[in-house]
CSV table of C-alpha atoms and ligand atoms in Angstrom, one decimal:
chain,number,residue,atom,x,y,z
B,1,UNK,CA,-5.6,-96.9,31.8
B,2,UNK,CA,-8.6,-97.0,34.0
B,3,UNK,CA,-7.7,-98.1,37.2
B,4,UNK,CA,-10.7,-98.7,39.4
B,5,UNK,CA,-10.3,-102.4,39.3
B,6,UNK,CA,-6.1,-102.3,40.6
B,7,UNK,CA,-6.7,-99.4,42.5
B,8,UNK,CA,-9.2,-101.6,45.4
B,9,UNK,CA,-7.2,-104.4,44.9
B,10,UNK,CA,-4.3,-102.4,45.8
B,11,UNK,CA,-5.6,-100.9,49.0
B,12,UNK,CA,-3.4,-101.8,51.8
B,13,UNK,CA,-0.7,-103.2,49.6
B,14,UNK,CA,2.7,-102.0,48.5
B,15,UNK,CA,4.5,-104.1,46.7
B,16,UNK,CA,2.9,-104.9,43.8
B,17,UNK,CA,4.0,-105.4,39.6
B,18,UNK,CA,2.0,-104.2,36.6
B,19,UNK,CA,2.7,-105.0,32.6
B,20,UNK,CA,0.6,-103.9,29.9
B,21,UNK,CA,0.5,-105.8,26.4
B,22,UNK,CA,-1.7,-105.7,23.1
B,23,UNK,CA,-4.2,-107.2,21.0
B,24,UNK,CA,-2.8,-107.7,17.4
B,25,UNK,CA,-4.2,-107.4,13.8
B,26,UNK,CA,-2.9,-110.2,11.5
B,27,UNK,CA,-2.2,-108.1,8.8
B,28,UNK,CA,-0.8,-110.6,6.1
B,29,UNK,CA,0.2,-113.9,5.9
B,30,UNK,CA,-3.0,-116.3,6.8
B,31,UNK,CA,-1.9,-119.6,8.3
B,32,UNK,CA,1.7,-119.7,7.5
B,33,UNK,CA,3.1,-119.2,11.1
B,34,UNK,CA,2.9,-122.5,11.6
B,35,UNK,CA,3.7,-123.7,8.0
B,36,UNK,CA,7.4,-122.1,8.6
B,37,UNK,CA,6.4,-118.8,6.9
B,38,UNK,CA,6.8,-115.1,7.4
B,39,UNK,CA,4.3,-113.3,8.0
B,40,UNK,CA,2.5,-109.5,9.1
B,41,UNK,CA,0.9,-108.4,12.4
B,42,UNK,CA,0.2,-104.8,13.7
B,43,UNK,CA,0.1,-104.7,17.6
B,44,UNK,CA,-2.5,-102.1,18.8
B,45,UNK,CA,-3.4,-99.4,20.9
B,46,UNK,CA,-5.6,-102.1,22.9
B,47,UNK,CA,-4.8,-105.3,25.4
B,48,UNK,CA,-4.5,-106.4,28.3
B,49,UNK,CA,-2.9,-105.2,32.0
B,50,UNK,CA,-2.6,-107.8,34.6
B,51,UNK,CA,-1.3,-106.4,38.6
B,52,UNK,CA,0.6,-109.0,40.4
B,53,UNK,CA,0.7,-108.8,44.3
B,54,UNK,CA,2.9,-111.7,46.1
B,55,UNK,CA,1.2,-113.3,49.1
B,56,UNK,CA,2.9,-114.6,51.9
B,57,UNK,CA,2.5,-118.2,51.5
B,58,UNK,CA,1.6,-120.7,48.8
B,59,UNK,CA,-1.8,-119.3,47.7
B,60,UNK,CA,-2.3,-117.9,44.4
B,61,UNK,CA,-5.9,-116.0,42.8
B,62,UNK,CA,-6.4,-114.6,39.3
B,63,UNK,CA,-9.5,-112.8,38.8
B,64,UNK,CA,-10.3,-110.4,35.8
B,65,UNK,CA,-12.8,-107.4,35.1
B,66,UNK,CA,-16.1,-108.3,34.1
B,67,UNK,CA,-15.6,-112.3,35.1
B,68,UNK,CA,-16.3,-111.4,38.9
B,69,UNK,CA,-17.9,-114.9,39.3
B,70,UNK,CA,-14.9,-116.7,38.0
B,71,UNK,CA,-11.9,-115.6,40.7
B,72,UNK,CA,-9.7,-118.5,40.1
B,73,UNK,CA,-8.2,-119.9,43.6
B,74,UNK,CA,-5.7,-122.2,43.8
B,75,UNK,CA,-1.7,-123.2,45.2
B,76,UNK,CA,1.2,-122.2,43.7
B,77,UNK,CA,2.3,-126.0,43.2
B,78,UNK,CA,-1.0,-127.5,41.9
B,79,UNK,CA,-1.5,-126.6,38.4
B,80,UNK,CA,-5.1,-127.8,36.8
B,81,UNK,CA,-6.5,-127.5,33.8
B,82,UNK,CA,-9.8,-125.4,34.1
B,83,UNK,CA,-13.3,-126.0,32.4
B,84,UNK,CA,-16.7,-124.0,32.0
B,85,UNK,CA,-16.7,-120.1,33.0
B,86,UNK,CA,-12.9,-120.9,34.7
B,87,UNK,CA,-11.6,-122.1,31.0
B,88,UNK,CA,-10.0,-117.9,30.9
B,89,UNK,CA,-7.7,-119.2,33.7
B,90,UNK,CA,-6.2,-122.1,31.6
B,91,UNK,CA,-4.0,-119.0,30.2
B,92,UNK,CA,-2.5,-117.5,33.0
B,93,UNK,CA,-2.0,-121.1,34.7
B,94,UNK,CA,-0.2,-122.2,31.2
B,95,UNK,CA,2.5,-119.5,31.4
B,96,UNK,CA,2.8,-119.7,35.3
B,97,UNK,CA,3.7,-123.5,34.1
B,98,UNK,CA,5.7,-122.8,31.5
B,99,UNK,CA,7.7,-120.6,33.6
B,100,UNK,CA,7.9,-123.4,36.4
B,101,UNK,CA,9.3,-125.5,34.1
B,102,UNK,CA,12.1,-123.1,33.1
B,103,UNK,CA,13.0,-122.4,37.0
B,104,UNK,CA,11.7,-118.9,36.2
B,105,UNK,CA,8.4,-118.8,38.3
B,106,UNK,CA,8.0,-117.0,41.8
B,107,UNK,CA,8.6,-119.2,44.4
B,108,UNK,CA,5.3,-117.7,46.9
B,109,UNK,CA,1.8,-117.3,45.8
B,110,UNK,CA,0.0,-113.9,44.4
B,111,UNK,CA,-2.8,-112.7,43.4
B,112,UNK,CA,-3.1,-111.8,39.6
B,113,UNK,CA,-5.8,-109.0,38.7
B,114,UNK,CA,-6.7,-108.7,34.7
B,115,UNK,CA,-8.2,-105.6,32.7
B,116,UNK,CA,-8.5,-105.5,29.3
B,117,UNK,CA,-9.9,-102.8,26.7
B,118,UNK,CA,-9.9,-105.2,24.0
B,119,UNK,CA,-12.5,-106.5,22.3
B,120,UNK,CA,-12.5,-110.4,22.8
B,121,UNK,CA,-13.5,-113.0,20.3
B,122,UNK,CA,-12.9,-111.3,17.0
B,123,UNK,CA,-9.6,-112.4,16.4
B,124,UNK,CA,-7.3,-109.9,17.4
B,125,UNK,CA,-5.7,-112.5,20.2
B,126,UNK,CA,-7.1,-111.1,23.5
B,127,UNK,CA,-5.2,-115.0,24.6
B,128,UNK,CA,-1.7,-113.6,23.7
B,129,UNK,CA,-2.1,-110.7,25.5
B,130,UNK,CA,-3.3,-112.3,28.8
B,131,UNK,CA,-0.3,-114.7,27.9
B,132,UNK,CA,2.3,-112.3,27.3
B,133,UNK,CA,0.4,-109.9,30.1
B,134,UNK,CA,0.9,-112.7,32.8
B,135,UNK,CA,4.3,-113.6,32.1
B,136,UNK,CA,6.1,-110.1,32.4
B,137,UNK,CA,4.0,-110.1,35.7
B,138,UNK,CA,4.9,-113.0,37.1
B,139,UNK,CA,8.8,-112.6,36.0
B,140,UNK,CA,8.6,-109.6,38.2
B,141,UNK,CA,7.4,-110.7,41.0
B,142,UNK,CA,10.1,-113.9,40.5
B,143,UNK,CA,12.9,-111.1,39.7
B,144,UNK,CA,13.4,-112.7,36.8
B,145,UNK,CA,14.6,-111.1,33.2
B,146,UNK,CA,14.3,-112.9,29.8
B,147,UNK,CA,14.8,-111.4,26.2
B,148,UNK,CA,11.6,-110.8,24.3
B,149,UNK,CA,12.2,-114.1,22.2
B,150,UNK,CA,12.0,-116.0,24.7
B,151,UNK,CA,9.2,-114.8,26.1
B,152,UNK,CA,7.5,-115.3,22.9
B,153,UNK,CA,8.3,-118.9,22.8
B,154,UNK,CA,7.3,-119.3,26.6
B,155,UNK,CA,3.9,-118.5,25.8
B,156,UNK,CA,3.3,-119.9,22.6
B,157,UNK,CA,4.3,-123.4,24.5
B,158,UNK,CA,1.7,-122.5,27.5
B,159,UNK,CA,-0.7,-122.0,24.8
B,160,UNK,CA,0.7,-125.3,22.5
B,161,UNK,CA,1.4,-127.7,25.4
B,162,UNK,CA,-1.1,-126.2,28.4
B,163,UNK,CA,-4.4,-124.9,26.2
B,164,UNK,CA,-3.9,-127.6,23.7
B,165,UNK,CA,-4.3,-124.9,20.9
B,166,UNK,CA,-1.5,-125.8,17.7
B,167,UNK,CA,-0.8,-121.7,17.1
B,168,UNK,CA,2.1,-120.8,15.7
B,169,UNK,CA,4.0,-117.1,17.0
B,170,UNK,CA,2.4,-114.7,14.7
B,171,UNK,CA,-0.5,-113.3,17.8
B,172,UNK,CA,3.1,-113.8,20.6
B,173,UNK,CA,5.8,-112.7,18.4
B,174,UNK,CA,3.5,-109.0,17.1
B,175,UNK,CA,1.9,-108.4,20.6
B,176,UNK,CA,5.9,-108.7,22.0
B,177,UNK,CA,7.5,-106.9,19.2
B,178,UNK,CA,4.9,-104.0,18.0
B,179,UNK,CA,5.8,-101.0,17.1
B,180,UNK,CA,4.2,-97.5,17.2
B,181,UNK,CA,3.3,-96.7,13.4
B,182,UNK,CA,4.8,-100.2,12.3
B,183,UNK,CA,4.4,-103.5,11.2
B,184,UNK,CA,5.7,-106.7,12.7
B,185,UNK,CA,7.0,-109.0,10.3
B,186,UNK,CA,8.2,-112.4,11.6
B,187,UNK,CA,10.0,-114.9,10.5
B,188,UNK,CA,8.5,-118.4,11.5
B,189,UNK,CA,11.2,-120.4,10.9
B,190,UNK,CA,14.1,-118.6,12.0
B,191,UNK,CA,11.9,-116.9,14.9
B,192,UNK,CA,13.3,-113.5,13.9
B,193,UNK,CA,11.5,-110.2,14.5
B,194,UNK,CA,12.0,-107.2,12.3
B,195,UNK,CA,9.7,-103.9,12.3
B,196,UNK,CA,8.9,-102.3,9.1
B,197,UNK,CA,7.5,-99.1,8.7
B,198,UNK,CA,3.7,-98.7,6.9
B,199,UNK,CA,3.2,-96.0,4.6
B,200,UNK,CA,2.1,-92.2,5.7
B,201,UNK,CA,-1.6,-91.5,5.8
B,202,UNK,CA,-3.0,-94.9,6.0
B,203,UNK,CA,-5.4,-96.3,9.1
B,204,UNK,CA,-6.0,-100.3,10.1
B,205,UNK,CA,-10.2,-101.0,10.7
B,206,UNK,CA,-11.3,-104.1,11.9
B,207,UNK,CA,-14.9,-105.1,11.1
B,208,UNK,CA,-16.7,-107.8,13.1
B,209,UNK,CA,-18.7,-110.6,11.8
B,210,UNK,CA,-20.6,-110.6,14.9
B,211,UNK,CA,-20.0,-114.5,14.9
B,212,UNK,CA,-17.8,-115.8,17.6
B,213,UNK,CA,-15.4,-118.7,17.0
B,214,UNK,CA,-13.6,-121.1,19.7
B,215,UNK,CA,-10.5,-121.4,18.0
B,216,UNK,CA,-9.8,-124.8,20.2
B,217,UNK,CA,-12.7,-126.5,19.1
B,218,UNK,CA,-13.0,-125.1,15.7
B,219,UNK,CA,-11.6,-126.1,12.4
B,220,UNK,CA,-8.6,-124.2,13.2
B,221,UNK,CA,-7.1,-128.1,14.0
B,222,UNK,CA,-7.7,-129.7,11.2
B,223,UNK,CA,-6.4,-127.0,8.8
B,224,UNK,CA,-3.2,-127.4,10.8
B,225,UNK,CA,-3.3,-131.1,10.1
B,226,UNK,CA,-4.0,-130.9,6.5
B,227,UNK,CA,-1.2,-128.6,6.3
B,228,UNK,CA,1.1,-131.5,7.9
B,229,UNK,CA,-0.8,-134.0,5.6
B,230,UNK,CA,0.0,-131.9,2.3
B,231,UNK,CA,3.8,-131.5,3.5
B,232,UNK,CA,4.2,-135.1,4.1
B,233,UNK,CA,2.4,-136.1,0.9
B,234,UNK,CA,4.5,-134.0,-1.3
B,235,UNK,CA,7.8,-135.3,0.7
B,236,UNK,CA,6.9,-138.6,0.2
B,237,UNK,CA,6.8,-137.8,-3.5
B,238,UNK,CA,10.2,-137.5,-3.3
B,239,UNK,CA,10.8,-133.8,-2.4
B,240,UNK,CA,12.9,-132.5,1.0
B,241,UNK,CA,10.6,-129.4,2.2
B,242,UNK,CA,11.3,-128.6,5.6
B,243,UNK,CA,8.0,-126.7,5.7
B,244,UNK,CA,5.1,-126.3,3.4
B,245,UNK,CA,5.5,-122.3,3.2
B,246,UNK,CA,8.8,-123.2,1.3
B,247,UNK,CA,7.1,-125.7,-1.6
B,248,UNK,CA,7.5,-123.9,-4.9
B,249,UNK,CA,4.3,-123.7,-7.3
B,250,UNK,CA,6.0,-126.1,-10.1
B,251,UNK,CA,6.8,-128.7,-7.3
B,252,UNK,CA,3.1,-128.3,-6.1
B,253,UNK,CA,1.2,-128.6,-9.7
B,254,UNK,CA,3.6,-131.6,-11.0
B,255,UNK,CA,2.8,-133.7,-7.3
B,256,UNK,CA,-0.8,-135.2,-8.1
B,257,UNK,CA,-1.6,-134.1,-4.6
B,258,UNK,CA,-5.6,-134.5,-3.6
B,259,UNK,CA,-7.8,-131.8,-4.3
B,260,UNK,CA,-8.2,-130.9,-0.6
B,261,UNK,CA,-5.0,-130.8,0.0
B,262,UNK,CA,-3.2,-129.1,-3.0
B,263,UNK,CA,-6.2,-126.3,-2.1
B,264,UNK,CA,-4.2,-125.8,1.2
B,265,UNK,CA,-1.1,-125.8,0.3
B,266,UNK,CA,-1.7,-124.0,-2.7
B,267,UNK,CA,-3.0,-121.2,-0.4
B,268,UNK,CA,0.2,-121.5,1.8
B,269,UNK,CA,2.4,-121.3,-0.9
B,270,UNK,CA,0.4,-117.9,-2.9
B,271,UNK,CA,0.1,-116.5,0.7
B,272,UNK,CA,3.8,-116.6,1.3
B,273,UNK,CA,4.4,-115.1,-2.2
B,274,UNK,CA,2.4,-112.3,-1.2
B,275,UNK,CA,3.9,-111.3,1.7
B,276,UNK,CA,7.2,-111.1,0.5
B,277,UNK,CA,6.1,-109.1,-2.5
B,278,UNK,CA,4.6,-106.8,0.2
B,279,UNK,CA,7.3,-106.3,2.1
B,280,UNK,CA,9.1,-106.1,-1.3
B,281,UNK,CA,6.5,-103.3,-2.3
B,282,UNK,CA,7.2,-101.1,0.8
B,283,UNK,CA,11.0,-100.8,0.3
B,284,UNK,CA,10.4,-99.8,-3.0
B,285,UNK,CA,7.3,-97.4,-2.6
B,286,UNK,CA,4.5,-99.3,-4.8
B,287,UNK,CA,1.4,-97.5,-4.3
B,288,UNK,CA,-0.6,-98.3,-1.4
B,289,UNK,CA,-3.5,-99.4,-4.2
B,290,UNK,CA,-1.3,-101.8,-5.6
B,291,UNK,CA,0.3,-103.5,-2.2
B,292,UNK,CA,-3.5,-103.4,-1.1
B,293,UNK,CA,-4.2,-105.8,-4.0
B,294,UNK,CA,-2.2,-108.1,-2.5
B,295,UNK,CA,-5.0,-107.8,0.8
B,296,UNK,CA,-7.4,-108.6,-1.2
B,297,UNK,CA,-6.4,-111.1,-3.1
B,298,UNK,CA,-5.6,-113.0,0.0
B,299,UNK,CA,-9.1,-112.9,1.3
B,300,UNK,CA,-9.9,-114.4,-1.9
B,301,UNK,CA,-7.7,-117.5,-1.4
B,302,UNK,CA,-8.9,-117.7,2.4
B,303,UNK,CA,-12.3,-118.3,1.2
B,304,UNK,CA,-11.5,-120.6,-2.3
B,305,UNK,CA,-8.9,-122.3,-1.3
B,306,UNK,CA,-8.1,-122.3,2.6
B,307,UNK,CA,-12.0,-122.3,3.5
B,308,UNK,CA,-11.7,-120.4,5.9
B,309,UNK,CA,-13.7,-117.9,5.7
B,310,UNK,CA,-17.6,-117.7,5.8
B,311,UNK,CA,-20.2,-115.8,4.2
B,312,UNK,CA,-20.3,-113.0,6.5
B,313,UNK,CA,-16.6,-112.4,6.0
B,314,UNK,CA,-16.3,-112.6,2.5
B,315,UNK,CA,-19.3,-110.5,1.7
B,316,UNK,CA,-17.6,-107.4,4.7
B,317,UNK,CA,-14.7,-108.2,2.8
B,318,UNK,CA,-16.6,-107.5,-0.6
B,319,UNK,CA,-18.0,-104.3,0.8
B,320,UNK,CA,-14.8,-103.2,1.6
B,321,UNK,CA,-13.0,-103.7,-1.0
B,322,UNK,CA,-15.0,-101.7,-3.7
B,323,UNK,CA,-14.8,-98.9,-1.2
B,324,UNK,CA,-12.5,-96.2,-3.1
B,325,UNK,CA,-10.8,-95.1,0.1
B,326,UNK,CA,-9.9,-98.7,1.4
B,327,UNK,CA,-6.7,-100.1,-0.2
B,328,UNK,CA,-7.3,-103.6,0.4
B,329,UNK,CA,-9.3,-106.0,3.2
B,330,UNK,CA,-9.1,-109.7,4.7
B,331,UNK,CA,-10.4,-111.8,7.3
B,332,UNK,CA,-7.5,-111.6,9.8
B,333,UNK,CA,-6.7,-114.2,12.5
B,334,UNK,CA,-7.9,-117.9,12.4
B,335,UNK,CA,-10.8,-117.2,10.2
B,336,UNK,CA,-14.2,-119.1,10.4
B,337,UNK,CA,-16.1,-116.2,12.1
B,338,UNK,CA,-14.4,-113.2,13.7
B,339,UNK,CA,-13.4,-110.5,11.8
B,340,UNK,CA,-12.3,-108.4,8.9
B,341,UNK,CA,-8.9,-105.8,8.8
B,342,UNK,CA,-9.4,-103.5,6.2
B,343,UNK,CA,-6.0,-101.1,5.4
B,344,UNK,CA,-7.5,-97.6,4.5
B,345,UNK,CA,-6.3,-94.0,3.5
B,346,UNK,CA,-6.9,-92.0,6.3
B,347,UNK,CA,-10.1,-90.1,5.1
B,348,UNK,CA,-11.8,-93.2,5.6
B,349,UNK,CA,-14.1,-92.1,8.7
B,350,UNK,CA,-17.0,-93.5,11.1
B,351,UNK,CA,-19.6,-92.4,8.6
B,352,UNK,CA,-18.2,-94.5,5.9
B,353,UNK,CA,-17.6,-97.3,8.2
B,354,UNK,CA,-21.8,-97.4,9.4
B,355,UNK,CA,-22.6,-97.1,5.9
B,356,UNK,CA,-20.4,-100.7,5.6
B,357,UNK,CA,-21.8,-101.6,8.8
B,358,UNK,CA,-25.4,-100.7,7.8
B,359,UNK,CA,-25.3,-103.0,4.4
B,360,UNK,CA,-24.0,-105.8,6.7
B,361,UNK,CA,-27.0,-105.9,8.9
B,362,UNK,CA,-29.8,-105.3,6.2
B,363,UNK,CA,-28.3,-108.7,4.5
B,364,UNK,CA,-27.6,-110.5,7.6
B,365,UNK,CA,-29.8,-109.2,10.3
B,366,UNK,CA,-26.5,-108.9,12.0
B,367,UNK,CA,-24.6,-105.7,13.8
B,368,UNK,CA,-21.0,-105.3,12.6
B,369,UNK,CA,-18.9,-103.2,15.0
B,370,UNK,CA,-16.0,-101.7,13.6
B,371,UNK,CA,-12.9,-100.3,15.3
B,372,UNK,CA,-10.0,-98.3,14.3
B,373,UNK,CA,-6.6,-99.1,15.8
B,374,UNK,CA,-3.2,-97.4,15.2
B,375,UNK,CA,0.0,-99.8,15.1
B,376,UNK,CA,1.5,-99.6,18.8
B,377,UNK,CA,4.6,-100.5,21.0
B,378,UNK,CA,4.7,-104.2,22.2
B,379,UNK,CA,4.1,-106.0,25.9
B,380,UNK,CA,5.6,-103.9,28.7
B,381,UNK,CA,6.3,-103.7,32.1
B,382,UNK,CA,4.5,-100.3,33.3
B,383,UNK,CA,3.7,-98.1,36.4
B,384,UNK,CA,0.8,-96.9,38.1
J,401,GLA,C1,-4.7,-117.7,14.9
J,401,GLA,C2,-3.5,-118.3,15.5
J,401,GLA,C3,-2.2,-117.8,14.8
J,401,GLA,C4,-2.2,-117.9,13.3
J,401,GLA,C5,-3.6,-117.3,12.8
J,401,GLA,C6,-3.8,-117.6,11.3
J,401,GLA,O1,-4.7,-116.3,15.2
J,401,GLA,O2,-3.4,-118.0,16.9
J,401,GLA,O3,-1.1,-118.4,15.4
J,401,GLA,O4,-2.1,-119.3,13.0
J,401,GLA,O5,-4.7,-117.9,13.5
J,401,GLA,O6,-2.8,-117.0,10.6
């Protein structure tokens, strides 16, 4: 952890709380979260650290690394929503709400200070860390303790109710629950948490499109809707589905949906299929090739069916995939720009990740950066 940044803001203090927690890959399991499903994520060996500091009266500052000309200042009892280069803040202020509102907030002000070694913008959910970050901060300074679920649904309601963004828990529920060398695989609906280990030998890549999406202003809202549309258009056909990630093929073809709609759900459905196969696959030690398949063919119905994708993705994902040492690759996260998770064997190297990179740019006049990120332990309190 570099430390420059907390170690001047700690000079003179000596009561002071740190936590730590990661960026996540989504793995498998595109848009069900919020569809009731189970899905994949992979925290990583990158995220976020936030240092709390209590004041002495009702004051309260967040300022991060990098966004020195946007230190949020405010009072402990006067929550408001941000806008322009203050819009990080809405974040932090969300979970120090949602923790009001549970009686689990700190009572004086503090000062909240923010680094972060992961990449932002290419979907790997730098906003759950600086959710999750925040709250095992301020929980501290309260004195507080809550279980890990809870905390998960804490900030996935600051994010919902306070950010106005209709995520589900996969980014929450993986950056809480990682696990070194592991997958977390979550069930939606139940809000269960399980870890499940990832075969010997194998490496997680992310590619980036280069194109930056705002997930609250994007199409990210309307797929969500759609989704809602398709499960109350198939109930009102006279099925009971409690959530579209639960609709069975047969019921799907035989309901006369609309085309835009049975594409959605149809992705829902296939994508839920496929991670349970995968999970099924592990447990019974189907090659890597074959659960890698399964990567693939969910990029596939991303881009047909959920349009989700873009031609930058799909063609890094197309690259990828016909690369002999990568077992399968998707856009991962909301989709619509941001980025591409490619599961390798673990000869696949930095040379053969430019040589991706380099094709990329010569169609698209565009850099891709690529990283390389091992499966990691979840949100933490830690020590300096
Ligand atoms: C974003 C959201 C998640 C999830 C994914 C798509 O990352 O924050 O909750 O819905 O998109 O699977």
């Amino acid at each position: 952890m570099n430390q420059d940044f907390f170690d001047e803001a700690l000079t003179n203090r000596d009561e002071y709380f740190v936590s730590f927690a990661p960026g996540r890959i989504e793995f498998l399991g595109n848009h069900l979260d919020y569809n009731g499903g189970t899905v994949l994520g992979m925290a990583v060996n990158a995220g976020i650290s936030c240092l709390g500091i209590p004041t002495n009266d009702s004051s309260i500052s967040m300022s991060s690394e990098g966004l020195e000309d946007a230190v949020l200042l405010g009072k402990i009892n006067c929550i408001v929503k941000q806008t322009g280069k203050y819009k990080w803040a809405n974040y932090p202020l969300g979970v120090l709400q949602a923790l009001q509102n549970r009686d689990l907030a700190p009572t004086k002000g503090f000062h909240l200070y923010y680094k972060s070694d992961l990449p932002t913008a290419i979907g790997l959910s730098s906003s759950a860390a600086l959710e999750l970050a925040t709250a095992i901060t301020l929980l501290q300074l309260a004195g507080k303790e809550i279980d890990p679920e809870t905390l998960v649904t804490l900030c996935r309601d600051a994010e919902n109710k306070f950010v106005g963004m209709p995520c589900g828990i996969l980014d929450q529920g993986t950056s809480a629950f990682g696990k070194n060398n592991s997958l977390v695989k979550i069930d939606c609906r139940k809000e269960e948490y399980e870890s499940i280990d990832l075969p010997q030998n194998t490496q997680a890549w992310i590619f980036d499109t280069g194109i930056k999406h705002d997930l609250v202003d994007s199409l990210y809202s309307v797929r969500h809707q759609e989704c809602r549309a398709a499960l109350s258009a198939l109930n009102d056909r006279g099925s009971a589905i409690p959530h579209l990630s639960m609709v069975e093929k047969k019921v799907l073809q035989d309901a006369n949906l609309n085309e835009n709609l049975y594409k959605r759900a149809t992705h829902v459905c296939e994508e839920q299929a496929r991670v349970i196969q995968f999970c099924q696959g592990l447990e019974s030690d189907m090659s890597s090739a074959s659960l890698g398949k399964l990567l693939q063919e969910s990029h596939h119905s991303s881009s047909l069916n959920f349009e989700n994708s873009c031609k930058e993705l799909d063609y890094l994902s197309e690259l990828l995939n016909g690369h002999e040492n990568v077992h399968g690759a998707r856009l991962t996260g909301g989709g619509f720009g941001g980025a591409v998770m490619a599961w390798t064997e673990d000869c696949f190297n930095a040379t053969a990740a430019q040589a991706i990179s380099d094709k990329f740019e010569k169609r698209f006049k565009l850099k891709s950066k690529f990283y390389q990120f091992l499966p990691s332990n979840g949100a933490r309190k830690e020590t300096l």
